[in-house]
């Protein structure tokens, strides 16, 4: 619970949770995981508007797309000017191929439009978010996936091309995946963009003017990424995140005080993470510690090739039958890749959740669940099912100061098959439901296990027998009472039958109890279907699945998941359905069902759903049907609006609650939040909330007030959130905005590297106004060329984008503008960003006609060679000119490309030299004459063709 507390009205269902923004807790609502598409959404979907978002049903990995390589050739280059709203964004968009339907550079185009899209040529992938409703965009060549929101598109080999630094799409294919149309004029060599919905750049006319004057996108020169993977250290100074909340209120305690402290640092060549939280009286109530080391490549523990090793408050792995993942004090390790899982497994998602924050879980853009009350300082989404193929997992966090952060993970879900001879291994041992540190009189939360406390150990292994058959096994030791334990064993096979991923498992324990499981997953009529069925005998205890009840063993469980997309009047609605039947040993039958979807209507992301539950017991029957509708939008990229309506259908139709929140940035440092919560079964219980949020350099200060008119209760509160991080450049600690203690940080240093040695030497100038995006906020370097970025997160990877559009002199050569990070909580990655002054060199090649008049020589390839051997290449245009852009300061030789010169027997009449000065302009304009040596008869035609082209 955060401060100041506000009223809440409990739902009659124990399976509900509240949706509200920070400092607004007017009611509880059904878990998002139980929701789906009611008739209201269908009516909304029939309205005209932009095609739907939401999450597409993820198809199983299909045939890989083999991109074209031959079309990206200088001979096919076409330079287009690009216009949007009668403003010129660039005069030189480099496209290729047929001018009526050219290949367009996705990275350069989306950067010009300021869209949230990452282009990863090395991985054959494009990912991002588009539109005010932030629909997902993903192109994955390896799995044959191309999807915008809920709409899957089929891309052919002729639609896409890839170079080491860019991904190209035909214009006709790009219009199917991006919210825009193109009007291409071949005569004028221009492309007019017609936005189908507001684009980010349209809300910032000032930057559009800068781009028009600049004439190019300054970030387009380096699409590859710079990998930053700092080594673990023996010890580092810790970083902290601190939240202090206090206030006055009419309820007890009348002067509450609460704190959350998170700390992290490198220690013993691993990473330490700690958490300490209090109750509303300021007494410590919960704590966590964790020592962890990760390796994406699997370089831990020698021949084991472990990827994660953890000691402290950890979680054990789960088996397909029997034990589930359970937390406690102990250790765990895993060799399983961090971005892969089995379709028949459910995953658990956990992360830090500070005081006053809400978190929502989206799977393939369908809202699955939400939480607003931290459990020991973090959120937990347990037993989350995924669909076959590529799954886009988004965890969206809403803060009490109106901030919105988003973490995205892409998990490739397959049938659990491993290549032949490859093995994966997981092991965990804990004292279950016990933290390393506990506090007298508080203890742990009530356990759902057979016994709270006691030693639990679980091990699981998978081995690829062939490319189509994988063997799996597992063993576990689980406590029953103070002295007794039960041992459980699993063995199974993973394979593919008739195009369906298939899994078969058998389980038994040391008391003669048995279980069996079969699972099928695949595509049927365009829908992704996953079927699971398990049988248990003699009271075998299976902890997996939402139907587990330790007081009564499960006899049968059957689960069916269907993910599909339905098209209504041109709008695609992704639908996710779940149905389950649980039969218990005491004769009770439990039925669960849910139907949910998300789509965009007039740039508003609308989510809706149903949840059904029925229990047939020996003496009575219980039945309930609930629903919800939720909407959110970032209107005009200024107002962040959210609303939710909850209602009951069975046992009687009743509207239950309504909540609305609105956040608006008044200035860069001041924001306001307004909220109202109305329980519809108690119209006198309206709850009002208003907050004033001040973003300071040393943290965030939120002042809030809350009033409920049912009992005239009120509260006034203040919350201060800040970070403490050691700044190596300053040689001491500094206060920052929150983030250093729960995620990685970056100390970025941009400077002009005059001698090209990559080191900031005396006399070299720092570079200000270099922007960095990807943390909690957008930051830029100061007069000293440095910028500190927190809130990078603690995932396996993170990404920062370097922006150069605000530089006074953009004529610089830089490292890649995409920083591919490997963050750790409490770690500060020092990134030196040397920038070399550059200029442009224009070279013109001529031929002499018989009458002595010079003419330009087209289609000749030139090489610029620096004093240190670095080379640059360019080709001459129709007038014989070639422009070398972004060339570092220095002296260069100009030579003909050796292979073409040898084949056509060309040579320069005299040596050519170009000089680039540090003035941001063109270097020396160079003109050279080309001579053709006498040629053998069989190549005379080639020579004359080139000379005719020049004429």
Tab-separated table of N, CA and C in Angstrom, residues 132-272:
chain	number	residue	atom	x	y	z
A	132	UNK	N	-0.802	6.343	-32.157
A	132	UNK	CA	-1.097	6.788	-30.797
A	132	UNK	C	-1.523	5.625	-29.913
A	133	UNK	N	-2.123	4.588	-30.504
A	133	UNK	CA	-2.486	3.390	-29.739
A	133	UNK	C	-1.311	2.452	-29.558
A	134	UNK	N	-0.161	2.791	-30.151
A	134	UNK	CA	1.096	2.041	-29.986
A	134	UNK	C	0.922	0.570	-30.342
A	135	UNK	N	0.478	0.354	-31.580
A	135	UNK	CA	0.384	-1.017	-32.080
A	135	UNK	C	1.784	-1.559	-32.328
A	136	UNK	N	1.902	-2.854	-32.230
A	136	UNK	CA	3.214	-3.470	-32.412
A	136	UNK	C	3.520	-3.635	-33.893
A	137	UNK	N	4.785	-3.490	-34.235
A	137	UNK	CA	5.290	-3.754	-35.582
A	137	UNK	C	6.441	-4.726	-35.449
A	138	UNK	N	6.374	-5.819	-36.195
A	138	UNK	CA	7.466	-6.792	-36.151
A	138	UNK	C	7.624	-7.429	-37.516
A	139	UNK	N	8.861	-7.467	-37.974
A	139	UNK	CA	9.260	-8.221	-39.161
A	139	UNK	C	10.427	-9.089	-38.732
A	140	UNK	N	10.281	-10.388	-38.861
A	140	UNK	CA	11.319	-11.336	-38.451
A	140	UNK	C	11.563	-12.283	-39.613
A	141	UNK	N	12.683	-12.082	-40.314
A	141	UNK	CA	12.958	-12.879	-41.504
A	141	UNK	C	13.204	-14.336	-41.162
A	142	UNK	N	13.794	-14.604	-39.987
A	142	UNK	CA	14.133	-15.985	-39.646
A	142	UNK	C	12.895	-16.843	-39.447
A	143	UNK	N	11.823	-16.245	-38.906
A	143	UNK	CA	10.610	-17.018	-38.652
A	143	UNK	C	9.518	-16.731	-39.671
A	144	UNK	N	9.786	-15.854	-40.634
A	144	UNK	CA	8.786	-15.544	-41.644
A	144	UNK	C	7.623	-14.735	-41.106
A	145	UNK	N	7.851	-13.936	-40.056
A	145	UNK	CA	6.786	-13.166	-39.418
A	145	UNK	C	6.813	-11.727	-39.920
A	146	UNK	N	5.646	-11.213	-40.313
A	146	UNK	CA	5.487	-9.803	-40.666
A	146	UNK	C	4.113	-9.383	-40.166
A	147	UNK	N	4.081	-8.430	-39.217
A	147	UNK	CA	2.823	-8.134	-38.558
A	147	UNK	C	2.801	-6.688	-38.114
A	148	UNK	N	1.653	-6.037	-38.335
A	148	UNK	CA	1.399	-4.701	-37.821
A	148	UNK	C	0.131	-4.787	-36.992
A	149	UNK	N	0.316	-4.638	-35.667
A	149	UNK	CA	-0.826	-4.817	-34.790
A	149	UNK	C	-1.359	-6.229	-34.901
A	150	UNK	N	-2.637	-6.351	-35.184
A	150	UNK	CA	-3.259	-7.675	-35.292
A	150	UNK	C	-3.175	-8.231	-36.698
A	151	UNK	N	-2.718	-7.427	-37.639
A	151	UNK	CA	-2.773	-7.836	-39.040
A	151	UNK	C	-1.466	-8.482	-39.460
A	152	UNK	N	-1.537	-9.724	-39.840
A	152	UNK	CA	-0.372	-10.428	-40.366
A	152	UNK	C	-0.293	-10.204	-41.869
A	153	UNK	N	0.885	-9.908	-42.365
A	153	UNK	CA	1.102	-9.666	-43.782
A	153	UNK	C	2.068	-10.703	-44.335
A	154	UNK	N	1.807	-11.113	-45.544
A	154	UNK	CA	2.693	-12.058	-46.220
A	154	UNK	C	3.703	-11.275	-47.049
A	155	UNK	N	4.980	-11.419	-46.727
A	155	UNK	CA	6.050	-10.779	-47.481
A	155	UNK	C	6.750	-11.821	-48.328
A	156	UNK	N	6.982	-11.474	-49.561
A	156	UNK	CA	7.699	-12.370	-50.458
A	156	UNK	C	9.160	-11.951	-50.536
A	157	UNK	N	9.945	-12.778	-51.184
A	157	UNK	CA	11.358	-12.463	-51.371
A	157	UNK	C	11.537	-11.146	-52.104
A	158	UNK	N	10.625	-10.821	-53.019
A	158	UNK	CA	10.743	-9.600	-53.808
A	158	UNK	C	10.332	-8.352	-53.035
A	159	UNK	N	9.787	-8.511	-51.820
A	159	UNK	CA	9.321	-7.357	-51.059
A	159	UNK	C	10.391	-6.757	-50.163
A	160	UNK	N	11.482	-7.443	-49.918
A	160	UNK	CA	12.407	-7.022	-48.872
A	160	UNK	C	13.841	-7.251	-49.305
A	161	UNK	N	14.724	-6.377	-48.856
A	161	UNK	CA	16.160	-6.502	-49.111
A	161	UNK	C	16.895	-6.044	-47.857
A	162	UNK	N	18.060	-6.625	-47.620
A	162	UNK	CA	18.823	-6.340	-46.409
A	162	UNK	C	20.276	-6.099	-46.771
A	163	UNK	N	20.856	-5.051	-46.191
A	163	UNK	CA	22.290	-4.795	-46.278
A	163	UNK	C	22.857	-4.872	-44.856
A	164	UNK	N	24.160	-4.797	-44.693
A	164	UNK	CA	24.703	-4.841	-43.323
A	164	UNK	C	24.218	-3.720	-42.419
A	165	UNK	N	23.703	-2.621	-43.010
A	165	UNK	CA	23.309	-1.490	-42.172
A	165	UNK	C	21.864	-1.055	-42.346
A	166	UNK	N	21.064	-1.760	-43.142
A	166	UNK	CA	19.709	-1.281	-43.406
A	166	UNK	C	18.815	-2.418	-43.875
A	167	UNK	N	17.526	-2.240	-43.642
A	167	UNK	CA	16.491	-3.133	-44.163
A	167	UNK	C	15.623	-2.307	-45.106
A	168	UNK	N	15.378	-2.836	-46.293
A	168	UNK	CA	14.610	-2.141	-47.318
A	168	UNK	C	13.307	-2.881	-47.581
A	169	UNK	N	12.218	-2.115	-47.744
A	169	UNK	CA	10.924	-2.669	-48.127
A	169	UNK	C	10.444	-1.974	-49.390
A	170	UNK	N	9.810	-2.746	-50.272
A	170	UNK	CA	9.135	-2.100	-51.389
A	170	UNK	C	8.085	-1.137	-50.843
A	171	UNK	N	7.851	-0.066	-51.570
A	171	UNK	CA	6.866	0.913	-51.122
A	171	UNK	C	5.496	0.276	-50.956
A	172	UNK	N	5.135	-0.632	-51.862
A	172	UNK	CA	3.836	-1.293	-51.767
A	172	UNK	C	3.737	-2.156	-50.528
A	173	UNK	N	4.841	-2.759	-50.102
A	173	UNK	CA	4.832	-3.567	-48.880
A	173	UNK	C	4.858	-2.681	-47.642
A	174	UNK	N	5.582	-1.562	-47.709
A	174	UNK	CA	5.670	-0.667	-46.551
A	174	UNK	C	4.313	-0.076	-46.193
A	175	UNK	N	3.471	0.207	-47.185
A	175	UNK	CA	2.150	0.766	-46.892
A	175	UNK	C	1.255	-0.231	-46.184
A	176	UNK	N	1.569	-1.511	-46.288
A	176	UNK	CA	0.769	-2.521	-45.588
A	176	UNK	C	1.188	-2.665	-44.131
A	177	UNK	N	2.376	-2.175	-43.793
A	177	UNK	CA	2.896	-2.359	-42.441
A	177	UNK	C	3.046	-1.053	-41.664
A	178	UNK	N	3.048	0.079	-42.348
A	178	UNK	CA	3.186	1.378	-41.698
A	178	UNK	C	1.919	2.193	-41.937
A	179	UNK	N	1.519	3.052	-40.999
A	179	UNK	CA	0.263	3.800	-41.132
A	179	UNK	C	0.388	4.995	-42.066
A	180	UNK	N	0.681	4.723	-43.319
A	180	UNK	CA	0.868	5.799	-44.288
A	180	UNK	C	0.728	5.256	-45.702
A	181	UNK	N	0.473	6.169	-46.628
A	181	UNK	CA	0.453	5.861	-48.052
A	181	UNK	C	1.512	6.721	-48.738
A	182	UNK	N	1.926	6.281	-49.936
A	182	UNK	CA	2.937	7.012	-50.688
A	182	UNK	C	2.374	7.424	-52.045
A	183	UNK	N	2.584	8.679	-52.400
A	183	UNK	CA	2.343	9.151	-53.762
A	183	UNK	C	3.707	9.391	-54.394
A	184	UNK	N	4.078	8.534	-55.336
A	184	UNK	CA	5.417	8.564	-55.926
A	184	UNK	C	5.339	9.206	-57.303
A	185	UNK	N	6.136	10.233	-57.482
A	185	UNK	CA	6.251	10.888	-58.785
A	185	UNK	C	7.596	10.518	-59.391
A	186	UNK	N	7.559	9.716	-60.449
A	186	UNK	CA	8.799	9.306	-61.097
A	186	UNK	C	9.437	10.494	-61.805
A	187	UNK	N	8.601	11.348	-62.398
A	187	UNK	CA	9.150	12.496	-63.118
A	187	UNK	C	9.869	13.460	-62.173
A	188	UNK	N	9.261	13.741	-61.018
A	188	UNK	CA	9.855	14.687	-60.074
A	188	UNK	C	10.789	14.015	-59.081
A	189	UNK	N	10.870	12.679	-59.122
A	189	UNK	CA	11.658	11.922	-58.145
A	189	UNK	C	11.313	12.369	-56.722
A	190	UNK	N	10.017	12.339	-56.426
A	190	UNK	CA	9.552	12.756	-55.106
A	190	UNK	C	8.577	11.722	-54.554
A	191	UNK	N	8.535	11.660	-53.237
A	191	UNK	CA	7.599	10.794	-52.526
A	191	UNK	C	6.819	11.667	-51.558
A	192	UNK	N	5.507	11.679	-51.717
A	192	UNK	CA	4.636	12.403	-50.805
A	192	UNK	C	4.014	11.403	-49.845
A	193	UNK	N	4.225	11.631	-48.551
A	193	UNK	CA	3.693	10.736	-47.523
A	193	UNK	C	2.330	11.249	-47.082
A	194	UNK	N	1.345	10.364	-47.109
A	194	UNK	CA	0.000	10.675	-46.630
A	194	UNK	C	-0.240	9.840	-45.379
A	195	UNK	N	-0.231	10.497	-44.224
A	195	UNK	CA	-0.385	9.784	-42.953
A	195	UNK	C	-1.819	9.312	-42.793
A	196	UNK	N	-1.989	8.052	-42.438
A	196	UNK	CA	-3.305	7.500	-42.180
A	196	UNK	C	-3.768	7.783	-40.751
A	197	UNK	N	-2.851	8.211	-39.900
A	197	UNK	CA	-3.145	8.629	-38.538
A	197	UNK	C	-1.989	9.519	-38.104
A	198	UNK	N	-2.157	10.305	-37.030
A	198	UNK	CA	-1.094	11.246	-36.644
A	198	UNK	C	0.234	10.546	-36.386
A	199	UNK	N	1.287	11.135	-36.944
A	199	UNK	CA	2.640	10.641	-36.730
A	199	UNK	C	3.337	11.526	-35.695
A	200	UNK	N	4.331	10.972	-34.979
A	200	UNK	CA	5.006	11.778	-33.952
A	200	UNK	C	5.573	13.086	-34.480
A	201	UNK	N	6.118	13.067	-35.683
A	201	UNK	CA	6.750	14.278	-36.202
A	201	UNK	C	5.737	15.382	-36.461
A	202	UNK	N	4.477	15.013	-36.677
A	202	UNK	CA	3.465	16.023	-36.953
A	202	UNK	C	3.122	16.846	-35.723
A	203	UNK	N	3.500	16.380	-34.547
A	203	UNK	CA	3.269	17.157	-33.321
A	203	UNK	C	4.455	18.038	-32.979
A	204	UNK	N	5.498	17.986	-33.799
A	204	UNK	CA	6.696	18.793	-33.515
A	204	UNK	C	7.142	19.485	-34.800
A	205	UNK	N	6.436	20.529	-35.164
A	205	UNK	CA	6.735	21.249	-36.396
A	205	UNK	C	8.124	21.868	-36.381
A	206	UNK	N	8.582	22.233	-35.211
A	206	UNK	CA	9.889	22.862	-35.159
A	206	UNK	C	10.980	21.922	-35.655
A	207	UNK	N	10.891	20.663	-35.241
A	207	UNK	CA	11.926	19.735	-35.684
A	207	UNK	C	11.792	19.446	-37.173
A	208	UNK	N	10.575	19.448	-37.676
A	208	UNK	CA	10.397	19.249	-39.112
A	208	UNK	C	11.105	20.352	-39.893
A	209	UNK	N	11.049	21.588	-39.371
A	209	UNK	CA	11.737	22.677	-40.058
A	209	UNK	C	13.241	22.455	-40.043
A	210	UNK	N	13.762	21.965	-38.909
A	210	UNK	CA	15.196	21.682	-38.846
A	210	UNK	C	15.582	20.609	-39.854
A	211	UNK	N	14.776	19.562	-39.931
A	211	UNK	CA	15.094	18.498	-40.874
A	211	UNK	C	15.030	18.999	-42.315
A	212	UNK	N	14.056	19.884	-42.594
A	212	UNK	CA	13.953	20.410	-43.955
A	212	UNK	C	15.184	21.236	-44.311
A	213	UNK	N	15.659	22.045	-43.355
A	213	UNK	CA	16.842	22.846	-43.620
A	213	UNK	C	18.094	21.986	-43.705
A	214	UNK	N	18.133	20.958	-42.842
A	214	UNK	CA	19.301	20.082	-42.853
A	214	UNK	C	19.343	19.238	-44.107
A	215	UNK	N	18.171	18.808	-44.569
A	215	UNK	CA	18.117	18.079	-45.833
A	215	UNK	C	18.403	16.611	-45.720
A	216	UNK	N	18.663	16.113	-44.505
A	216	UNK	CA	18.919	14.677	-44.376
A	216	UNK	C	18.732	14.295	-42.931
A	217	UNK	N	18.616	13.015	-42.686
A	217	UNK	CA	18.508	12.520	-41.318
A	217	UNK	C	19.903	12.252	-40.789
A	218	UNK	N	20.363	12.966	-39.782
A	218	UNK	CA	21.731	12.803	-39.321
A	218	UNK	C	22.000	11.462	-38.681
A	219	UNK	N	20.960	10.702	-38.360
A	219	UNK	CA	21.196	9.409	-37.748
A	219	UNK	C	21.292	8.298	-38.778
A	220	UNK	N	21.062	8.619	-40.028
A	220	UNK	CA	20.979	7.550	-41.007
A	220	UNK	C	22.308	6.939	-41.351
A	221	UNK	N	23.396	7.538	-40.891
A	221	UNK	CA	24.693	7.055	-41.312
A	221	UNK	C	25.201	5.845	-40.596
A	222	UNK	N	24.571	5.460	-39.513
A	222	UNK	CA	25.124	4.342	-38.766
A	222	UNK	C	24.009	3.532	-38.162
A	223	UNK	N	23.526	2.556	-38.888
A	223	UNK	CA	22.406	1.754	-38.418
A	223	UNK	C	22.854	0.553	-37.621
A	224	UNK	N	24.149	0.219	-37.700
A	224	UNK	CA	24.610	-0.908	-36.904
A	224	UNK	C	24.682	-0.492	-35.448
A	225	UNK	N	24.829	-1.441	-34.554
A	225	UNK	CA	24.805	-1.138	-33.128
A	225	UNK	C	26.182	-1.300	-32.516
A	226	UNK	N	26.402	-0.552	-31.447
A	226	UNK	CA	27.620	-0.639	-30.660
A	226	UNK	C	27.295	-1.441	-29.405
A	227	UNK	N	27.866	-2.623	-29.265
A	227	UNK	CA	27.589	-3.499	-28.129
A	227	UNK	C	28.419	-3.043	-26.933
A	228	UNK	N	27.748	-2.840	-25.807
A	228	UNK	CA	28.407	-2.435	-24.565
A	228	UNK	C	28.097	-3.500	-23.518
A	229	UNK	N	29.080	-4.322	-23.211
A	229	UNK	CA	28.916	-5.425	-22.258
A	229	UNK	C	30.014	-5.313	-21.208
A	230	UNK	N	29.790	-4.514	-20.170
A	230	UNK	CA	30.859	-4.291	-19.184
A	230	UNK	C	31.148	-5.554	-18.385
A	231	UNK	N	32.408	-5.818	-18.087
A	231	UNK	CA	32.744	-7.012	-17.292
A	231	UNK	C	32.318	-6.838	-15.838
A	232	UNK	N	32.060	-7.963	-15.193
A	232	UNK	CA	31.774	-7.932	-13.762
A	232	UNK	C	33.048	-7.560	-13.007
A	233	UNK	N	32.866	-6.848	-11.900
A	233	UNK	CA	34.007	-6.398	-11.103
A	233	UNK	C	33.993	-7.048	-9.720
A	234	UNK	N	35.163	-7.038	-9.087
A	234	UNK	CA	35.252	-7.601	-7.740
A	234	UNK	C	34.394	-6.808	-6.765
A	235	UNK	N	34.312	-5.508	-6.951
A	235	UNK	CA	33.477	-4.669	-6.090
A	235	UNK	C	33.272	-3.333	-6.777
A	236	UNK	N	32.109	-2.762	-6.574
A	236	UNK	CA	31.820	-1.417	-7.064
A	236	UNK	C	30.988	-0.707	-6.017
A	237	UNK	N	30.997	0.604	-6.064
A	237	UNK	CA	30.191	1.368	-5.126
A	237	UNK	C	28.715	1.179	-5.463
A	238	UNK	N	27.865	0.967	-4.462
A	238	UNK	CA	26.454	0.652	-4.738
A	238	UNK	C	25.679	1.869	-5.225
A	239	UNK	N	24.597	1.577	-5.929
A	239	UNK	CA	23.632	2.590	-6.339
A	239	UNK	C	22.322	2.321	-5.605
A	240	UNK	N	21.532	3.388	-5.399
A	240	UNK	CA	20.323	3.270	-4.593
A	240	UNK	C	19.145	3.917	-5.315
A	241	UNK	N	17.963	3.356	-5.072
A	241	UNK	CA	16.691	3.997	-5.376
A	241	UNK	C	15.939	4.138	-4.062
A	242	UNK	N	15.492	5.348	-3.766
A	242	UNK	CA	14.835	5.616	-2.488
A	242	UNK	C	13.490	6.271	-2.767
A	243	UNK	N	12.464	5.778	-2.073
A	243	UNK	CA	11.141	6.388	-2.117
A	243	UNK	C	10.678	6.638	-0.690
A	244	UNK	N	10.330	7.884	-0.411
A	244	UNK	CA	9.837	8.293	0.902
A	244	UNK	C	8.448	8.881	0.721
A	245	UNK	N	7.493	8.389	1.502
A	245	UNK	CA	6.117	8.860	1.384
A	245	UNK	C	5.564	9.157	2.766
A	246	UNK	N	4.907	10.304	2.897
A	246	UNK	CA	4.291	10.677	4.163
A	246	UNK	C	3.094	11.563	3.871
A	247	UNK	N	2.350	11.914	4.919
A	247	UNK	CA	1.182	12.751	4.727
A	247	UNK	C	0.318	12.794	5.960
A	248	UNK	N	-0.890	13.314	5.783
A	248	UNK	CA	-1.906	13.329	6.839
A	248	UNK	C	-3.205	12.841	6.225
A	249	UNK	N	-4.029	12.173	7.059
A	249	UNK	CA	-5.268	11.606	6.560
A	249	UNK	C	-6.226	11.404	7.716
A	250	UNK	N	-7.490	11.175	7.367
A	250	UNK	CA	-8.502	10.979	8.403
A	250	UNK	C	-8.487	9.568	8.954
A	251	UNK	N	-7.921	8.620	8.244
A	251	UNK	CA	-7.875	7.237	8.692
A	251	UNK	C	-6.583	6.963	9.447
A	252	UNK	N	-6.567	5.858	10.186
A	252	UNK	CA	-5.366	5.444	10.906
A	252	UNK	C	-4.425	4.695	9.970
A	253	UNK	N	-3.118	4.907	10.104
A	253	UNK	CA	-2.478	5.937	10.937
A	253	UNK	C	-2.658	7.320	10.322
A	254	UNK	N	-2.931	8.298	11.151
A	254	UNK	CA	-3.254	9.628	10.641
A	254	UNK	C	-2.045	10.363	10.077
A	255	UNK	N	-0.853	9.989	10.481
A	255	UNK	CA	0.374	10.553	9.897
A	255	UNK	C	1.250	9.396	9.425
A	256	UNK	N	0.901	8.778	8.341
A	256	UNK	CA	1.647	7.601	7.881
A	256	UNK	C	3.015	7.987	7.337
A	257	UNK	N	3.902	7.012	7.375
A	257	UNK	CA	5.239	7.170	6.798
A	257	UNK	C	5.678	5.810	6.264
A	258	UNK	N	6.171	5.818	5.034
A	258	UNK	CA	6.597	4.562	4.411
A	258	UNK	C	7.803	4.821	3.526
A	259	UNK	N	8.647	3.791	3.403
A	259	UNK	CA	9.813	3.915	2.539
A	259	UNK	C	10.058	2.600	1.804
A	260	UNK	N	10.677	2.720	0.648
A	260	UNK	CA	11.203	1.601	-0.136
A	260	UNK	C	12.630	1.960	-0.527
A	261	UNK	N	13.565	1.056	-0.280
A	261	UNK	CA	14.963	1.295	-0.642
A	261	UNK	C	15.456	0.103	-1.446
A	262	UNK	N	16.019	0.387	-2.609
A	262	UNK	CA	16.625	-0.641	-3.447
A	262	UNK	C	18.094	-0.299	-3.646
A	263	UNK	N	18.944	-1.310	-3.541
A	263	UNK	CA	20.384	-1.103	-3.686
A	263	UNK	C	20.949	-2.195	-4.575
A	264	UNK	N	21.994	-1.866	-5.327
A	264	UNK	CA	22.619	-2.849	-6.214
A	264	UNK	C	24.053	-2.432	-6.478
A	265	UNK	N	24.909	-3.434	-6.721
A	265	UNK	CA	26.325	-3.184	-7.018
A	265	UNK	C	26.949	-4.485	-7.486
A	266	UNK	N	28.101	-4.376	-8.137
A	266	UNK	CA	28.905	-5.557	-8.436
A	266	UNK	C	29.649	-5.979	-7.178
A	267	UNK	N	29.689	-7.295	-6.944
A	267	UNK	CA	30.367	-7.821	-5.767
A	267	UNK	C	30.830	-9.239	-6.064
A	268	UNK	N	32.115	-9.513	-5.809
A	268	UNK	CA	32.699	-10.846	-6.010
A	268	UNK	C	32.458	-11.331	-7.439
A	269	UNK	N	32.614	-10.440	-8.405
A	269	UNK	CA	32.457	-10.742	-9.825
A	269	UNK	C	31.061	-11.262	-10.139
A	270	UNK	N	30.102	-10.767	-9.391
A	270	UNK	CA	28.694	-11.012	-9.641
A	270	UNK	C	27.946	-9.720	-9.397
A	271	UNK	N	26.609	-9.812	-9.360
A	271	UNK	CA	25.792	-8.624	-9.148
A	271	UNK	C	24.930	-8.826	-7.906
A	272	UNK	N	25.013	-7.870	-6.992
A	272	UNK	CA	24.210	-7.900	-5.769
A	272	UNK	C	23.004	-6.992	-5.939
